[in-house]
Amino acid sequence: MTAHPFSTLLTNAFTAVLLAAFSATAAAADYTLNDGAIAFSAPADWPVIMQMSEGSPQVVAFQVKDPADDGTGEATRVSVTTRKLDDAQAFQAFVGQALDKARQTPGYESETGADGSSLRYSGLNQKTRYKYRESYFYKNGIAVQLRCVHPVLKGTAPAWVAAFDQGCDQIAASLQK
């Protein structure tokens, strides 16, 4: 008995989808800060533009290429910053200071996000509006801030924004482990 051409097509399509899903899963890069106390993964195609892994604070910063950025002088970036703290009360003060700083951004406008656990807002950087997403974690006496920032540009594709948000979600999920 021979396979029906349609079922062969479905089998090939299913295999291609599985391979693509496996490739997307494998396309993560792992990072650590604070001698391995903080570990996370980020999309492998996000190049590191700054890494400081001694002392306190420590940081890994990424530049995320949006084709709409070309020629604008604007840049999309993501950072994970850690700071050693004495206790959970110091963490609350750390978060409070970050919230105060966010509210001082020129043109600050609070936004709501799908997860409700992140501070989301927009503000002006010179004349360009940027969207900010900040998440905070406290692990092993270490405060962690995940900051995802991108300019609001006419040429930015909705698919790019979705992929950017997915990358930020990936980092947040890995920081919660």
Tab-separated table of C-alpha atoms in Angstrom:
chain	number	residue	atom	x	y	z
A	1	MET	CA	0.000	0.000	0.000
A	2	THR	CA	1.376	3.435	-0.913
A	3	ALA	CA	0.917	6.610	1.084
A	4	HIS	CA	-1.563	9.119	-0.203
A	5	PRO	CA	0.240	12.251	-1.510
A	6	PHE	CA	-1.740	14.476	0.872
A	7	SER	CA	-0.731	12.423	3.932
A	8	THR	CA	2.903	12.526	2.763
A	9	LEU	CA	2.626	16.304	2.489
A	10	LEU	CA	1.145	16.495	6.010
A	11	THR	CA	3.891	14.253	7.389
A	12	ASN	CA	6.582	16.416	5.779
A	13	ALA	CA	4.935	19.618	7.045
A	14	PHE	CA	4.649	18.178	10.565
A	15	THR	CA	8.346	17.198	10.488
A	16	ALA	CA	9.302	20.693	9.320
A	17	VAL	CA	7.277	22.280	12.138
A	18	LEU	CA	8.933	20.007	14.715
A	19	LEU	CA	12.389	20.851	13.375
A	20	ALA	CA	11.599	24.571	13.431
A	21	ALA	CA	10.328	24.333	17.006
A	22	PHE	CA	13.435	22.410	18.034
A	23	SER	CA	15.653	24.998	16.328
A	24	ALA	CA	13.857	27.869	18.057
A	25	THR	CA	14.247	26.141	21.410
A	26	ALA	CA	17.929	25.470	20.783
A	27	ALA	CA	18.520	29.094	19.742
A	28	ALA	CA	19.061	30.336	23.291
A	29	ALA	CA	22.286	31.489	24.870
A	30	ASP	CA	22.931	31.014	28.582
A	31	TYR	CA	24.427	33.659	30.885
A	32	THR	CA	25.348	33.867	34.553
A	33	LEU	CA	26.055	36.690	36.970
A	34	ASN	CA	27.192	36.799	40.581
A	35	ASP	CA	29.379	33.687	40.321
A	36	GLY	CA	26.500	31.625	38.919
A	37	ALA	CA	23.913	32.626	41.556
A	38	ILE	CA	21.857	34.293	38.809
A	39	ALA	CA	21.398	32.379	35.567
A	40	PHE	CA	19.235	33.154	32.558
A	41	SER	CA	18.917	32.498	28.868
A	42	ALA	CA	18.338	34.976	26.064
A	43	PRO	CA	17.768	34.656	22.329
A	44	ALA	CA	21.054	33.630	20.700
A	45	ASP	CA	20.702	36.269	17.979
A	46	TRP	CA	20.765	39.131	20.511
A	47	PRO	CA	24.394	40.312	20.609
A	48	VAL	CA	25.902	41.292	23.943
A	49	ILE	CA	26.978	44.947	23.854
A	50	MET	CA	28.151	45.178	27.463
A	51	GLN	CA	28.997	42.685	30.179
A	52	MET	CA	30.270	43.454	33.654
A	53	SER	CA	30.526	40.371	35.864
A	54	GLU	CA	32.548	41.523	38.864
A	55	GLY	CA	31.484	43.548	41.875
A	56	SER	CA	28.043	44.983	42.433
A	57	PRO	CA	26.205	45.884	40.273
A	58	GLN	CA	26.734	43.344	37.513
A	59	VAL	CA	25.111	43.579	34.093
A	60	VAL	CA	24.648	41.895	30.732
A	61	ALA	CA	23.220	44.199	28.042
A	62	PHE	CA	22.003	43.211	24.591
A	63	GLN	CA	21.238	45.196	21.471
A	64	VAL	CA	18.257	43.869	19.578
A	65	LYS	CA	18.237	44.826	15.920
A	66	ASP	CA	14.996	46.297	14.601
A	67	PRO	CA	15.273	47.014	10.858
A	68	ALA	CA	13.267	50.209	11.490
A	69	ASP	CA	16.178	51.514	13.646
A	70	ASP	CA	18.426	51.921	10.570
A	71	GLY	CA	19.444	55.532	10.088
A	72	THR	CA	17.370	56.832	13.014
A	73	GLY	CA	20.037	56.961	15.711
A	74	GLU	CA	17.654	54.966	17.931
A	75	ALA	CA	18.430	51.548	19.416
A	76	THR	CA	16.563	48.717	21.056
A	77	ARG	CA	18.239	47.234	24.114
A	78	VAL	CA	17.685	44.731	26.888
A	79	SER	CA	19.635	44.490	30.126
A	80	VAL	CA	19.811	42.233	33.148
A	81	THR	CA	21.333	44.045	36.131
A	82	THR	CA	22.057	42.566	39.549
A	83	ARG	CA	22.916	44.156	42.868
A	84	LYS	CA	23.780	42.393	46.145
A	85	LEU	CA	21.444	43.403	48.961
A	86	ASP	CA	21.268	42.668	52.675
A	87	ASP	CA	17.649	41.535	52.854
A	88	ALA	CA	14.155	41.635	51.348
A	89	GLN	CA	13.543	45.073	52.864
A	90	ALA	CA	16.527	46.437	50.919
A	91	PHE	CA	15.020	44.811	47.821
A	92	GLN	CA	11.760	46.700	48.366
A	93	ALA	CA	13.743	49.948	48.597
A	94	PHE	CA	15.642	49.003	45.398
A	95	VAL	CA	12.361	48.476	43.521
A	96	GLY	CA	10.895	51.678	44.975
A	97	GLN	CA	13.889	53.707	43.766
A	98	ALA	CA	13.582	52.181	40.298
A	99	LEU	CA	9.871	53.027	40.179
A	100	ASP	CA	10.582	56.608	41.230
A	101	LYS	CA	13.239	56.903	38.536
A	102	ALA	CA	10.834	55.530	35.907
A	103	ARG	CA	8.173	58.075	36.861
A	104	GLN	CA	10.716	60.866	36.302
A	105	THR	CA	11.171	59.872	32.650
A	106	PRO	CA	10.105	62.826	30.441
A	107	GLY	CA	6.651	62.156	28.991
A	108	TYR	CA	6.076	59.230	31.418
A	109	GLU	CA	2.858	57.304	30.751
A	110	SER	CA	1.992	54.164	32.690
A	111	GLU	CA	0.855	51.189	30.612
A	112	THR	CA	-0.648	47.848	31.502
A	113	GLY	CA	0.839	44.611	30.296
A	114	ALA	CA	-0.475	41.129	29.765
A	115	ASP	CA	1.428	39.653	32.705
A	116	GLY	CA	0.723	42.289	35.359
A	117	SER	CA	4.047	41.523	37.066
A	118	SER	CA	6.122	44.001	35.091
A	119	LEU	CA	6.325	47.766	35.234
A	120	ARG	CA	5.361	48.938	31.755
A	121	TYR	CA	5.515	52.535	30.663
A	122	SER	CA	6.481	54.806	27.820
A	123	GLY	CA	8.488	57.985	27.836
A	124	LEU	CA	10.491	60.328	25.678
A	125	ASN	CA	14.176	59.961	24.886
A	126	GLN	CA	14.864	63.284	23.195
A	127	LYS	CA	11.939	63.438	20.730
A	128	THR	CA	11.386	59.719	20.291
A	129	ARG	CA	8.866	57.785	22.384
A	130	TYR	CA	10.224	54.561	23.893
A	131	LYS	CA	8.385	51.640	25.480
A	132	TYR	CA	9.864	50.254	28.694
A	133	ARG	CA	9.243	46.974	30.457
A	134	GLU	CA	10.946	46.356	33.788
A	135	SER	CA	10.701	43.211	35.904
A	136	TYR	CA	12.247	42.684	39.340
A	137	PHE	CA	13.319	39.496	41.095
A	138	TYR	CA	14.989	38.725	44.423
A	139	LYS	CA	17.104	35.573	44.665
A	140	ASN	CA	19.754	34.537	47.178
A	141	GLY	CA	20.290	38.077	48.508
A	142	ILE	CA	20.559	39.497	44.987
A	143	ALA	CA	18.178	41.974	43.356
A	144	VAL	CA	17.678	41.471	39.630
A	145	GLN	CA	16.244	44.004	37.191
A	146	LEU	CA	15.276	42.946	33.669
A	147	ARG	CA	14.814	46.009	31.472
A	148	CYS	CA	13.502	45.772	27.893
A	149	VAL	CA	13.446	49.060	25.948
A	150	HIS	CA	12.542	49.856	22.349
A	151	PRO	CA	11.733	53.001	20.369
A	152	VAL	CA	8.271	53.426	18.905
A	153	LEU	CA	9.010	53.814	15.185
A	154	LYS	CA	6.616	53.898	12.218
A	155	GLY	CA	8.527	51.175	10.386
A	156	THR	CA	8.575	48.659	13.244
A	157	ALA	CA	6.663	45.553	12.197
A	158	PRO	CA	4.139	44.006	14.608
A	159	ALA	CA	5.895	40.640	14.106
A	160	TRP	CA	9.170	42.201	15.281
A	161	VAL	CA	7.475	43.592	18.427
A	162	ALA	CA	5.989	40.130	19.118
A	163	ALA	CA	9.415	38.483	18.745
A	164	PHE	CA	11.008	41.134	20.977
A	165	ASP	CA	8.352	40.588	23.656
A	166	GLN	CA	8.845	36.833	23.365
A	167	GLY	CA	12.595	37.256	23.945
A	168	CYS	CA	11.923	39.382	27.034
A	169	ASP	CA	9.439	36.746	28.249
A	170	GLN	CA	12.117	34.071	27.730
A	171	ILE	CA	14.610	35.951	29.911
A	172	ALA	CA	11.990	36.644	32.604
A	173	ALA	CA	10.915	32.999	32.711
A	174	SER	CA	14.509	31.799	32.997
A	175	LEU	CA	15.216	34.299	35.808
A	176	GLN	CA	12.254	32.908	37.783
A	177	LYS	CA	13.674	29.372	37.839
